[in-house]
Amino acid sequence: MSTTREIDAYTQMQARLIALLLRHDERRFHQYIGARTDAPEDEDETLLPYRELATLFHLRDELFEHILPRIVRRLSFESPRSLVAEEPPARGRVHWERSLAATWGERPGAPPLLLQTTQRRRDFATPENLLTVVTLLQYRADIQRLLWGDAAVVGTDALRHPLNDIAERCERALAFPQFSGLRPAGQQILEGEDGGDEALEQRVMERALPGGNSAYEDLLAWRARRRRHLLRRGSTTRMDDVLGADPNQDNYLYQLWIFYELADMLHERGLLERADTRRGRMALSFRWGDDTSARRYELWHDQGVPEPVVRWEASPSSSHPPGVRPDFYLRRTDPPPQRVLQGGRCHWREPGVVWDAKYYRERDTEQTPSPPIKRMLADLTLLGEQEGVLLFAFLQGGAGDQEVRRLAPSLGFEQTIVPDLRVSARQLEPGSAASPSATREILVELLDRAHAQLCSVRTPACHGVFLDTLSARDAGALRDRWGAGLGEDLADILVCPKPHVGAWRVDIVSRGAHCCRDARLCHIAGQPGARPPIRPPRTAEELLRELQRVVAGDDADELDDAGALAIAEHIEQITRRFADVAGATQRISVYEHRLRDLGMERTLGLLAPQARESLALAVFLVEQLDAIHASDYSAPTIHVAGVLESELARRVLACPDLTGAAFPYRRPTLGTLPFMRRNPERTEGEWDRLRGHVDAVWDGHVDPDAPEVPIAFAALVDRLQEVARVRNRAAHTGAVLREQYSQLFRTVCQAGPLRIGALNVLLLAWRIAEP
């Protein structure tokens, strides 16, 4: 037996759902609304307009699509006979005896001037057709009453439009010639003449003949249904006779009400972008948030969660693992959720929010029901999600109790479950449907909370921290999450925090086996430019080993300027950390003085501080590598070439009128100017514009030993190509020998074909205004 509170809530929910369906999804109206045979005598008067709405729309298609067309095809009519005196030629059947007798007394023997005839005519003013006209007039009057009598029921213009459409269809039907002449008589019947419409119905039933037009019988049945309200919940018990359909579907009906309430609220605020209510896919696409943090979201109803990050393996006796279809699943779509893919499988993606709606009765809710919470915890575990919200129609405390009840794993214990798993219980009682503002406040609160959790993008990044080999004793005892060993080399093992997953998530990984290789444990695997972390070197030997890791696997023939530049930047970061550990950064002035002695006395002060430091670090690195008799001088090579490249980029970017067509990597590189000179047609005239600018600012008289002999700009471009080749070799597996580095340093800083070094020529001959 249902309680009064449940009956009221269920009735209010269905009444509100009627208006929402008619407003946003009219084609689904008939799917959820059925017929009933009676209505409670003590029904709340506030629900009557909603019943009226439902009835008018429910009966619309049957009347206009099925009954009226059949009536029009076989209209009833009467054919009475009458005697008429008419002038020839006669239209009726002539009675010659009567015609001659009528004129014999006046003109014996003369032909009659008026003929007595019998005529048969069709009369469409039958009770059946009058009933049809009366029905259309009543239908139209009911629509007009709802349109103009109670605007609060009609709601928005979206609902007024279908009501106006019904009124217009009534007018078009009444304009039918055989009906238009009966309209005044029909109006008089509606006003109570001749016993009114009930007496007219009785006459139609009495005149019904076997084999006649059955459409009139259907019209009588339609009028009977019109007098009875619709929407019956199947039960014979008075207390269960509430507005609805199948009692077993009340939970699903509760979900539909929430779905369309959300759609209505978002539409009214101008935030709803698309409502997809196709069969098998119900989803809302909308915007939410303020101007600074607005995001696009998608809410799915009763569908599987896309790309669940948790996979379950079924035993041989089971056909498949348990499936999960949340009532609602909310996720961000702009920007799209970050994902980690490898081999077509999603290993991680940004989470969403799961909502489940439960229509539980009061008697089942002495406390917050535990079975739904257990099912929610199971669903979150099966899906790999972290946030779940349970929406209950009834919770202990009454309709005014709006407390949010939360459940999460207790801290301070040895938990095996995800510690940031959260389940919230919230009351959303349909009893507030008569005043949608209360419902909308709760929906806004739910969306705000979900937005606060989902609006920030979780971007996977490397936060690896290497183990201290002096403290760790046994690498063989360490295992990854699947129990596999990590190897014996302690220097290759690190802990890998993943704050994008959760503050609790820390893996132990092997740099050689997992980093940038295994997406199960490394979530930056596959990202453009992703590289394994570098262990901060403490000695020159460790520096060489780490540099070999950086350049391992790069093919010199396939390495472009962008790839070489990325590796060069990475190597510079490593060498700077090594310089910090070795204390070279604190005494960098010592190496700057050496640079002045090596040919840069006039130009070192023209360099930016970072470029000056980078060039000094090259001298420091050569000193360290010479001490261990190293066979690879890639690191100082990259520092020297990098300074030349950065100073060249500053000057090229200062050239006016360049469109950037010659900079496919967003900034000039060592190979940019040689490429522009070789391919002027592919760079949209950039070379000519650059040459025009250089001719105006270039002063090649910079050699102190031969000031009268200028150094040409073209000669500098020739040297750039040579430096780029050596730099690219340093950025891949090919080692740069000590002699090759020395030749590069002389070409850039000391002598070579440009006599004073390419960097000195660039700094002295091509001056730019400092910003």
PDB file of C-alpha atoms in Angstrom, residues 268-516:
ATOM      1  CA  GLU A 268      15.934  28.018 -20.160  1.00  0.00           C
ATOM      2  CA  ARG A 269      19.433  29.270 -19.241  1.00  0.00           C
ATOM      3  CA  GLY A 270      20.615  29.089 -22.858  1.00  0.00           C
ATOM      4  CA  LEU A 271      23.265  26.460 -22.013  1.00  0.00           C
ATOM      5  CA  LEU A 272      21.782  23.422 -23.767  1.00  0.00           C
ATOM      6  CA  GLU A 273      23.549  22.789 -27.076  1.00  0.00           C
ATOM      7  CA  ARG A 274      21.993  19.488 -28.104  1.00  0.00           C
ATOM      8  CA  ALA A 275      19.450  17.023 -26.736  1.00  0.00           C
ATOM      9  CA  ASP A 276      19.733  13.580 -28.322  1.00  0.00           C
ATOM     10  CA  THR A 277      16.753  11.391 -27.425  1.00  0.00           C
ATOM     11  CA  ARG A 278      17.091   8.754 -30.113  1.00  0.00           C
ATOM     12  CA  ARG A 279      16.237   5.205 -29.193  1.00  0.00           C
ATOM     13  CA  GLY A 280      19.147   3.640 -27.361  1.00  0.00           C
ATOM     14  CA  ARG A 281      20.959   6.955 -26.899  1.00  0.00           C
ATOM     15  CA  MET A 282      19.721   9.676 -24.598  1.00  0.00           C
ATOM     16  CA  ALA A 283      22.276  12.422 -24.027  1.00  0.00           C
ATOM     17  CA  LEU A 284      22.481  16.124 -23.251  1.00  0.00           C
ATOM     18  CA  SER A 285      25.349  18.307 -24.495  1.00  0.00           C
ATOM     19  CA  PHE A 286      25.654  21.586 -22.643  1.00  0.00           C
ATOM     20  CA  ARG A 287      27.964  24.276 -21.268  1.00  0.00           C
ATOM     21  CA  TRP A 288      28.477  24.921 -17.575  1.00  0.00           C
ATOM     22  CA  GLY A 289      30.583  27.247 -15.464  1.00  0.00           C
ATOM     23  CA  ASP A 290      31.380  30.942 -15.345  1.00  0.00           C
ATOM     24  CA  ASP A 291      33.149  32.864 -18.090  1.00  0.00           C
ATOM     25  CA  THR A 292      36.631  31.961 -16.860  1.00  0.00           C
ATOM     26  CA  SER A 293      36.060  28.244 -16.283  1.00  0.00           C
ATOM     27  CA  ALA A 294      33.217  27.344 -18.654  1.00  0.00           C
ATOM     28  CA  ARG A 295      33.426  23.836 -20.064  1.00  0.00           C
ATOM     29  CA  ARG A 296      31.319  21.656 -22.320  1.00  0.00           C
ATOM     30  CA  TYR A 297      29.859  18.489 -20.849  1.00  0.00           C
ATOM     31  CA  GLU A 298      27.858  15.493 -21.954  1.00  0.00           C
ATOM     32  CA  LEU A 299      25.346  13.658 -19.766  1.00  0.00           C
ATOM     33  CA  TRP A 300      24.407  10.141 -20.849  1.00  0.00           C
ATOM     34  CA  HIS A 301      21.319   8.340 -19.577  1.00  0.00           C
ATOM     35  CA  ASP A 302      21.173   4.542 -19.208  1.00  0.00           C
ATOM     36  CA  GLN A 303      24.221   3.770 -21.376  1.00  0.00           C
ATOM     37  CA  GLY A 304      27.546   2.033 -20.995  1.00  0.00           C
ATOM     38  CA  VAL A 305      30.504   4.160 -19.904  1.00  0.00           C
ATOM     39  CA  PRO A 306      32.931   4.778 -22.797  1.00  0.00           C
ATOM     40  CA  GLU A 307      36.454   3.413 -22.444  1.00  0.00           C
ATOM     41  CA  PRO A 308      36.356   2.194 -18.844  1.00  0.00           C
ATOM     42  CA  VAL A 309      39.918   2.125 -17.549  1.00  0.00           C
ATOM     43  CA  VAL A 310      39.344  -1.010 -15.475  1.00  0.00           C
ATOM     44  CA  ARG A 311      39.229  -4.367 -17.219  1.00  0.00           C
ATOM     45  CA  TRP A 312      37.925  -7.542 -15.635  1.00  0.00           C
ATOM     46  CA  GLU A 313      38.777 -11.053 -16.733  1.00  0.00           C
ATOM     47  CA  ALA A 314      36.082 -13.697 -16.535  1.00  0.00           C
ATOM     48  CA  SER A 315      36.830 -17.247 -15.461  1.00  0.00           C
ATOM     49  CA  PRO A 316      36.232 -20.065 -17.971  1.00  0.00           C
ATOM     50  CA  SER A 317      32.876 -20.836 -16.372  1.00  0.00           C
ATOM     51  CA  SER A 318      31.626 -17.276 -16.899  1.00  0.00           C
ATOM     52  CA  SER A 319      30.757 -15.906 -20.322  1.00  0.00           C
ATOM     53  CA  HIS A 320      31.627 -12.293 -19.534  1.00  0.00           C
ATOM     54  CA  PRO A 321      32.405  -9.970 -16.612  1.00  0.00           C
ATOM     55  CA  PRO A 322      29.529  -8.003 -15.072  1.00  0.00           C
ATOM     56  CA  GLY A 323      28.353  -5.053 -17.124  1.00  0.00           C
ATOM     57  CA  VAL A 324      27.615  -1.595 -15.751  1.00  0.00           C
ATOM     58  CA  ARG A 325      25.077   0.899 -17.119  1.00  0.00           C
ATOM     59  CA  PRO A 326      24.816   3.883 -14.769  1.00  0.00           C
ATOM     60  CA  ASP A 327      21.574   5.813 -14.733  1.00  0.00           C
ATOM     61  CA  PHE A 328      23.563   8.962 -15.588  1.00  0.00           C
ATOM     62  CA  TYR A 329      27.193   9.492 -16.568  1.00  0.00           C
ATOM     63  CA  LEU A 330      28.618  13.018 -16.794  1.00  0.00           C
ATOM     64  CA  ARG A 331      31.940  13.799 -18.466  1.00  0.00           C
ATOM     65  CA  ARG A 332      33.750  16.825 -19.880  1.00  0.00           C
ATOM     66  CA  THR A 333      34.011  17.073 -23.672  1.00  0.00           C
ATOM     67  CA  ASP A 334      35.825  20.408 -24.197  1.00  0.00           C
ATOM     68  CA  PRO A 335      38.690  20.044 -23.869  1.00  0.00           C
ATOM     69  CA  PRO A 336      38.340  16.303 -24.488  1.00  0.00           C
ATOM     70  CA  PRO A 337      39.312  14.095 -21.559  1.00  0.00           C
ATOM     71  CA  GLN A 338      43.012  13.280 -21.437  1.00  0.00           C
ATOM     72  CA  ARG A 339      43.714   9.659 -22.322  1.00  0.00           C
ATOM     73  CA  VAL A 340      46.607   7.218 -22.279  1.00  0.00           C
ATOM     74  CA  LEU A 341      46.433   4.836 -25.232  1.00  0.00           C
ATOM     75  CA  GLN A 342      48.726   2.050 -26.336  1.00  0.00           C
ATOM     76  CA  GLY A 343      47.970  -0.701 -28.778  1.00  0.00           C
ATOM     77  CA  GLY A 344      44.357   0.439 -29.166  1.00  0.00           C
ATOM     78  CA  ARG A 345      43.710   0.088 -25.443  1.00  0.00           C
ATOM     79  CA  CYS A 346      42.906   2.914 -23.052  1.00  0.00           C
ATOM     80  CA  HIS A 347      45.030   2.528 -19.906  1.00  0.00           C
ATOM     81  CA  TRP A 348      43.838   5.730 -18.247  1.00  0.00           C
ATOM     82  CA  ARG A 349      41.551   8.630 -18.948  1.00  0.00           C
ATOM     83  CA  GLU A 350      40.169  11.514 -16.959  1.00  0.00           C
ATOM     84  CA  PRO A 351      37.260  10.342 -14.805  1.00  0.00           C
ATOM     85  CA  GLY A 352      33.651  11.461 -14.924  1.00  0.00           C
ATOM     86  CA  VAL A 353      30.818  11.445 -12.399  1.00  0.00           C
ATOM     87  CA  VAL A 354      28.272   8.651 -11.969  1.00  0.00           C
ATOM     88  CA  TRP A 355      24.705   9.450 -10.891  1.00  0.00           C
ATOM     89  CA  ASP A 356      22.159   6.819  -9.937  1.00  0.00           C
ATOM     90  CA  ALA A 357      18.509   7.705  -9.324  1.00  0.00           C
ATOM     91  CA  LYS A 358      16.516   5.550  -6.895  1.00  0.00           C
ATOM     92  CA  TYR A 359      12.764   5.880  -6.319  1.00  0.00           C
ATOM     93  CA  TYR A 360      12.595   4.302  -2.861  1.00  0.00           C
ATOM     94  CA  ARG A 361       9.500   4.443  -0.694  1.00  0.00           C
ATOM     95  CA  GLU A 362       9.433   5.808   2.816  1.00  0.00           C
ATOM     96  CA  ARG A 363       9.006   2.437   4.446  1.00  0.00           C
ATOM     97  CA  ASP A 364      12.258   1.281   2.848  1.00  0.00           C
ATOM     98  CA  THR A 365      14.234   4.260   4.043  1.00  0.00           C
ATOM     99  CA  GLU A 366      14.425   4.224   7.823  1.00  0.00           C
ATOM    100  CA  GLN A 367      18.052   5.173   7.119  1.00  0.00           C
ATOM    101  CA  THR A 368      19.976   5.823   3.932  1.00  0.00           C
ATOM    102  CA  PRO A 369      19.394   2.552   2.036  1.00  0.00           C
ATOM    103  CA  SER A 370      22.513   0.400   2.086  1.00  0.00           C
ATOM    104  CA  PRO A 371      21.873  -1.805  -1.017  1.00  0.00           C
ATOM    105  CA  PRO A 372      22.110   1.130  -3.455  1.00  0.00           C
ATOM    106  CA  ILE A 373      25.323   2.307  -1.796  1.00  0.00           C
ATOM    107  CA  LYS A 374      26.825  -1.164  -2.122  1.00  0.00           C
ATOM    108  CA  ARG A 375      25.837  -1.304  -5.779  1.00  0.00           C
ATOM    109  CA  MET A 376      27.306   2.161  -6.375  1.00  0.00           C
ATOM    110  CA  LEU A 377      30.609   1.128  -4.772  1.00  0.00           C
ATOM    111  CA  ALA A 378      30.651  -1.970  -6.968  1.00  0.00           C
ATOM    112  CA  ASP A 379      29.891   0.072 -10.100  1.00  0.00           C
ATOM    113  CA  LEU A 380      32.641   2.582  -9.369  1.00  0.00           C
ATOM    114  CA  THR A 381      35.098  -0.248  -8.775  1.00  0.00           C
ATOM    115  CA  LEU A 382      34.098  -2.037 -11.983  1.00  0.00           C
ATOM    116  CA  LEU A 383      34.400   1.170 -14.015  1.00  0.00           C
ATOM    117  CA  GLY A 384      37.468   2.686 -12.371  1.00  0.00           C
ATOM    118  CA  GLU A 385      35.565   5.888 -11.533  1.00  0.00           C
ATOM    119  CA  GLN A 386      35.942   7.837  -8.303  1.00  0.00           C
ATOM    120  CA  GLU A 387      32.805   9.951  -7.792  1.00  0.00           C
ATOM    121  CA  GLY A 388      29.284   8.604  -7.399  1.00  0.00           C
ATOM    122  CA  VAL A 389      26.073  10.398  -6.438  1.00  0.00           C
ATOM    123  CA  LEU A 390      22.857   8.649  -5.382  1.00  0.00           C
ATOM    124  CA  LEU A 391      19.656  10.620  -5.920  1.00  0.00           C
ATOM    125  CA  PHE A 392      16.807   9.361  -3.729  1.00  0.00           C
ATOM    126  CA  ALA A 393      13.190  10.372  -4.050  1.00  0.00           C
ATOM    127  CA  PHE A 394      12.733   9.757  -0.312  1.00  0.00           C
ATOM    128  CA  LEU A 395      15.183   9.863   2.566  1.00  0.00           C
ATOM    129  CA  GLN A 396      14.612   9.856   6.291  1.00  0.00           C
ATOM    130  CA  GLY A 397      13.857  13.315   7.611  1.00  0.00           C
ATOM    131  CA  GLY A 398      10.994  14.405   5.374  1.00  0.00           C
ATOM    132  CA  ALA A 399      10.745  16.449   2.239  1.00  0.00           C
ATOM    133  CA  GLY A 400      12.547  19.407   3.771  1.00  0.00           C
ATOM    134  CA  ASP A 401      15.671  17.445   4.665  1.00  0.00           C
ATOM    135  CA  GLN A 402      18.200  18.452   1.990  1.00  0.00           C
ATOM    136  CA  GLU A 403      21.324  17.182   3.743  1.00  0.00           C
ATOM    137  CA  VAL A 404      24.028  15.688   1.512  1.00  0.00           C
ATOM    138  CA  ARG A 405      25.237  12.399   2.982  1.00  0.00           C
ATOM    139  CA  ARG A 406      28.749  11.340   1.979  1.00  0.00           C
ATOM    140  CA  LEU A 407      30.638   8.078   2.278  1.00  0.00           C
ATOM    141  CA  ALA A 408      34.396   7.659   1.712  1.00  0.00           C
ATOM    142  CA  PRO A 409      37.147   5.254   2.875  1.00  0.00           C
ATOM    143  CA  SER A 410      38.378   6.158   6.342  1.00  0.00           C
ATOM    144  CA  LEU A 411      41.918   7.520   6.516  1.00  0.00           C
ATOM    145  CA  GLY A 412      44.517   6.028   8.798  1.00  0.00           C
ATOM    146  CA  PHE A 413      43.793   2.396   7.932  1.00  0.00           C
ATOM    147  CA  GLU A 414      45.430  -0.091   5.610  1.00  0.00           C
ATOM    148  CA  GLN A 415      42.867   0.371   2.836  1.00  0.00           C
ATOM    149  CA  THR A 416      42.935  -1.741  -0.300  1.00  0.00           C
ATOM    150  CA  ILE A 417      40.305   0.414  -2.031  1.00  0.00           C
ATOM    151  CA  VAL A 418      40.991   3.687  -3.842  1.00  0.00           C
ATOM    152  CA  PRO A 419      41.181   6.252  -0.987  1.00  0.00           C
ATOM    153  CA  ASP A 420      39.514   9.092  -2.932  1.00  0.00           C
ATOM    154  CA  LEU A 421      36.466   7.013  -3.818  1.00  0.00           C
ATOM    155  CA  ARG A 422      33.389   8.988  -2.760  1.00  0.00           C
ATOM    156  CA  VAL A 423      29.678   8.234  -2.690  1.00  0.00           C
ATOM    157  CA  SER A 424      27.140  10.954  -1.907  1.00  0.00           C
ATOM    158  CA  ALA A 425      23.433  10.544  -1.194  1.00  0.00           C
ATOM    159  CA  ARG A 426      21.091  13.422  -2.020  1.00  0.00           C
ATOM    160  CA  GLN A 427      17.323  13.720  -1.744  1.00  0.00           C
ATOM    161  CA  LEU A 428      15.536  14.897  -4.874  1.00  0.00           C
ATOM    162  CA  GLU A 429      11.853  14.403  -4.152  1.00  0.00           C
ATOM    163  CA  PRO A 430       9.385  14.778  -7.040  1.00  0.00           C
ATOM    164  CA  GLY A 431       6.979  16.464  -4.651  1.00  0.00           C
ATOM    165  CA  SER A 432       8.750  19.708  -5.476  1.00  0.00           C
ATOM    166  CA  ALA A 433       7.837  19.338  -9.148  1.00  0.00           C
ATOM    167  CA  ALA A 434       4.797  21.571  -8.781  1.00  0.00           C
ATOM    168  CA  SER A 435       7.330  24.350  -8.096  1.00  0.00           C
ATOM    169  CA  PRO A 436      10.318  23.507 -10.304  1.00  0.00           C
ATOM    170  CA  SER A 437      12.550  26.133  -8.687  1.00  0.00           C
ATOM    171  CA  ALA A 438      13.315  23.842  -5.716  1.00  0.00           C
ATOM    172  CA  THR A 439      14.255  21.010  -8.053  1.00  0.00           C
ATOM    173  CA  ARG A 440      16.438  23.292 -10.140  1.00  0.00           C
ATOM    174  CA  GLU A 441      18.346  24.491  -7.109  1.00  0.00           C
ATOM    175  CA  ILE A 442      19.360  20.900  -6.383  1.00  0.00           C
ATOM    176  CA  LEU A 443      20.260  20.224 -10.022  1.00  0.00           C
ATOM    177  CA  VAL A 444      22.394  23.380 -10.148  1.00  0.00           C
ATOM    178  CA  GLU A 445      24.122  22.268  -6.950  1.00  0.00           C
ATOM    179  CA  LEU A 446      24.881  18.852  -8.466  1.00  0.00           C
ATOM    180  CA  LEU A 447      26.263  20.363 -11.678  1.00  0.00           C
ATOM    181  CA  ASP A 448      28.364  22.885  -9.765  1.00  0.00           C
ATOM    182  CA  ARG A 449      29.931  20.132  -7.712  1.00  0.00           C
ATOM    183  CA  ALA A 450      30.639  18.003 -10.787  1.00  0.00           C
ATOM    184  CA  HIS A 451      32.064  21.045 -12.583  1.00  0.00           C
ATOM    185  CA  ALA A 452      34.439  21.762  -9.700  1.00  0.00           C
ATOM    186  CA  GLN A 453      35.799  18.222 -10.028  1.00  0.00           C
ATOM    187  CA  LEU A 454      35.947  17.920 -13.815  1.00  0.00           C
ATOM    188  CA  CYS A 455      36.740  21.396 -15.157  1.00  0.00           C
ATOM    189  CA  SER A 456      40.498  21.241 -14.457  1.00  0.00           C
ATOM    190  CA  VAL A 457      42.408  19.234 -17.047  1.00  0.00           C
ATOM    191  CA  ARG A 458      44.491  16.387 -15.626  1.00  0.00           C
ATOM    192  CA  THR A 459      47.560  16.193 -17.864  1.00  0.00           C
ATOM    193  CA  PRO A 460      49.920  13.227 -17.358  1.00  0.00           C
ATOM    194  CA  ALA A 461      53.486  14.345 -16.741  1.00  0.00           C
ATOM    195  CA  CYS A 462      56.686  12.705 -15.554  1.00  0.00           C
ATOM    196  CA  HIS A 463      57.331  13.154 -11.826  1.00  0.00           C
ATOM    197  CA  GLY A 464      59.801  10.289 -11.478  1.00  0.00           C
ATOM    198  CA  VAL A 465      62.213  10.306  -8.537  1.00  0.00           C
ATOM    199  CA  PHE A 466      65.237   8.002  -8.620  1.00  0.00           C
ATOM    200  CA  LEU A 467      66.064   5.788  -5.670  1.00  0.00           C
ATOM    201  CA  ASP A 468      69.124   6.630  -3.644  1.00  0.00           C
ATOM    202  CA  THR A 469      71.516   3.815  -4.500  1.00  0.00           C
ATOM    203  CA  LEU A 470      73.461   4.409  -1.290  1.00  0.00           C
ATOM    204  CA  SER A 471      70.357   3.685   0.819  1.00  0.00           C
ATOM    205  CA  ALA A 472      68.728   0.920  -1.235  1.00  0.00           C
ATOM    206  CA  ARG A 473      70.379  -2.464  -0.778  1.00  0.00           C
ATOM    207  CA  ASP A 474      68.449  -5.036  -2.771  1.00  0.00           C
ATOM    208  CA  ALA A 475      66.864  -4.181  -6.104  1.00  0.00           C
ATOM    209  CA  GLY A 476      65.804  -7.790  -6.622  1.00  0.00           C
ATOM    210  CA  ALA A 477      63.190  -7.492  -3.862  1.00  0.00           C
ATOM    211  CA  LEU A 478      61.355  -4.685  -5.664  1.00  0.00           C
ATOM    212  CA  ARG A 479      58.367  -5.558  -7.857  1.00  0.00           C
ATOM    213  CA  ASP A 480      55.980  -3.624 -10.059  1.00  0.00           C
ATOM    214  CA  ARG A 481      52.192  -3.710  -9.532  1.00  0.00           C
ATOM    215  CA  TRP A 482      51.935  -7.017 -11.390  1.00  0.00           C
ATOM    216  CA  GLY A 483      54.661  -8.723  -9.355  1.00  0.00           C
ATOM    217  CA  ALA A 484      57.338  -8.605 -12.080  1.00  0.00           C
ATOM    218  CA  GLY A 485      60.926  -7.888 -11.089  1.00  0.00           C
ATOM    219  CA  LEU A 486      62.559  -4.554 -11.884  1.00  0.00           C
ATOM    220  CA  GLY A 487      66.122  -5.742 -12.474  1.00  0.00           C
ATOM    221  CA  GLU A 488      69.287  -5.609 -10.430  1.00  0.00           C
ATOM    222  CA  ASP A 489      70.465  -2.131 -11.399  1.00  0.00           C
ATOM    223  CA  LEU A 490      69.423   0.187  -8.557  1.00  0.00           C
ATOM    224  CA  ALA A 491      70.463   3.243 -10.572  1.00  0.00           C
ATOM    225  CA  ASP A 492      67.715   2.413 -13.085  1.00  0.00           C
ATOM    226  CA  ILE A 493      64.819   2.173 -10.581  1.00  0.00           C
ATOM    227  CA  LEU A 494      62.626   5.108  -9.609  1.00  0.00           C
ATOM    228  CA  VAL A 495      59.335   5.863  -7.933  1.00  0.00           C
ATOM    229  CA  CYS A 496      56.737   7.348 -10.272  1.00  0.00           C
ATOM    230  CA  PRO A 497      54.017   9.522  -8.668  1.00  0.00           C
ATOM    231  CA  LYS A 498      50.925  10.053 -10.803  1.00  0.00           C
ATOM    232  CA  PRO A 499      49.001  13.034  -9.374  1.00  0.00           C
ATOM    233  CA  HIS A 500      46.744  13.063 -12.447  1.00  0.00           C
ATOM    234  CA  VAL A 501      45.356   9.737 -11.215  1.00  0.00           C
ATOM    235  CA  GLY A 502      45.363  10.621  -7.528  1.00  0.00           C
ATOM    236  CA  ALA A 503      47.646  11.796  -4.763  1.00  0.00           C
ATOM    237  CA  TRP A 504      47.813   8.207  -3.533  1.00  0.00           C
ATOM    238  CA  ARG A 505      49.075   6.679  -6.785  1.00  0.00           C
ATOM    239  CA  VAL A 506      52.842   5.937  -6.770  1.00  0.00           C
ATOM    240  CA  ASP A 507      54.414   3.174  -8.852  1.00  0.00           C
ATOM    241  CA  ILE A 508      57.884   1.655  -8.708  1.00  0.00           C
ATOM    242  CA  VAL A 509      59.197   1.364 -12.254  1.00  0.00           C
ATOM    243  CA  SER A 510      62.298   0.526 -14.217  1.00  0.00           C
ATOM    244  CA  ARG A 511      63.546   3.258 -16.521  1.00  0.00           C
ATOM    245  CA  GLY A 512      64.742   0.781 -19.107  1.00  0.00           C
ATOM    246  CA  ALA A 513      61.662  -1.461 -19.058  1.00  0.00           C
ATOM    247  CA  HIS A 514      58.771   0.937 -18.399  1.00  0.00           C
ATOM    248  CA  CYS A 515      59.563   4.621 -18.930  1.00  0.00           C
ATOM    249  CA  CYS A 516      58.064   5.801 -22.252  1.00  0.00           C
TER     250      CYS A 516
END
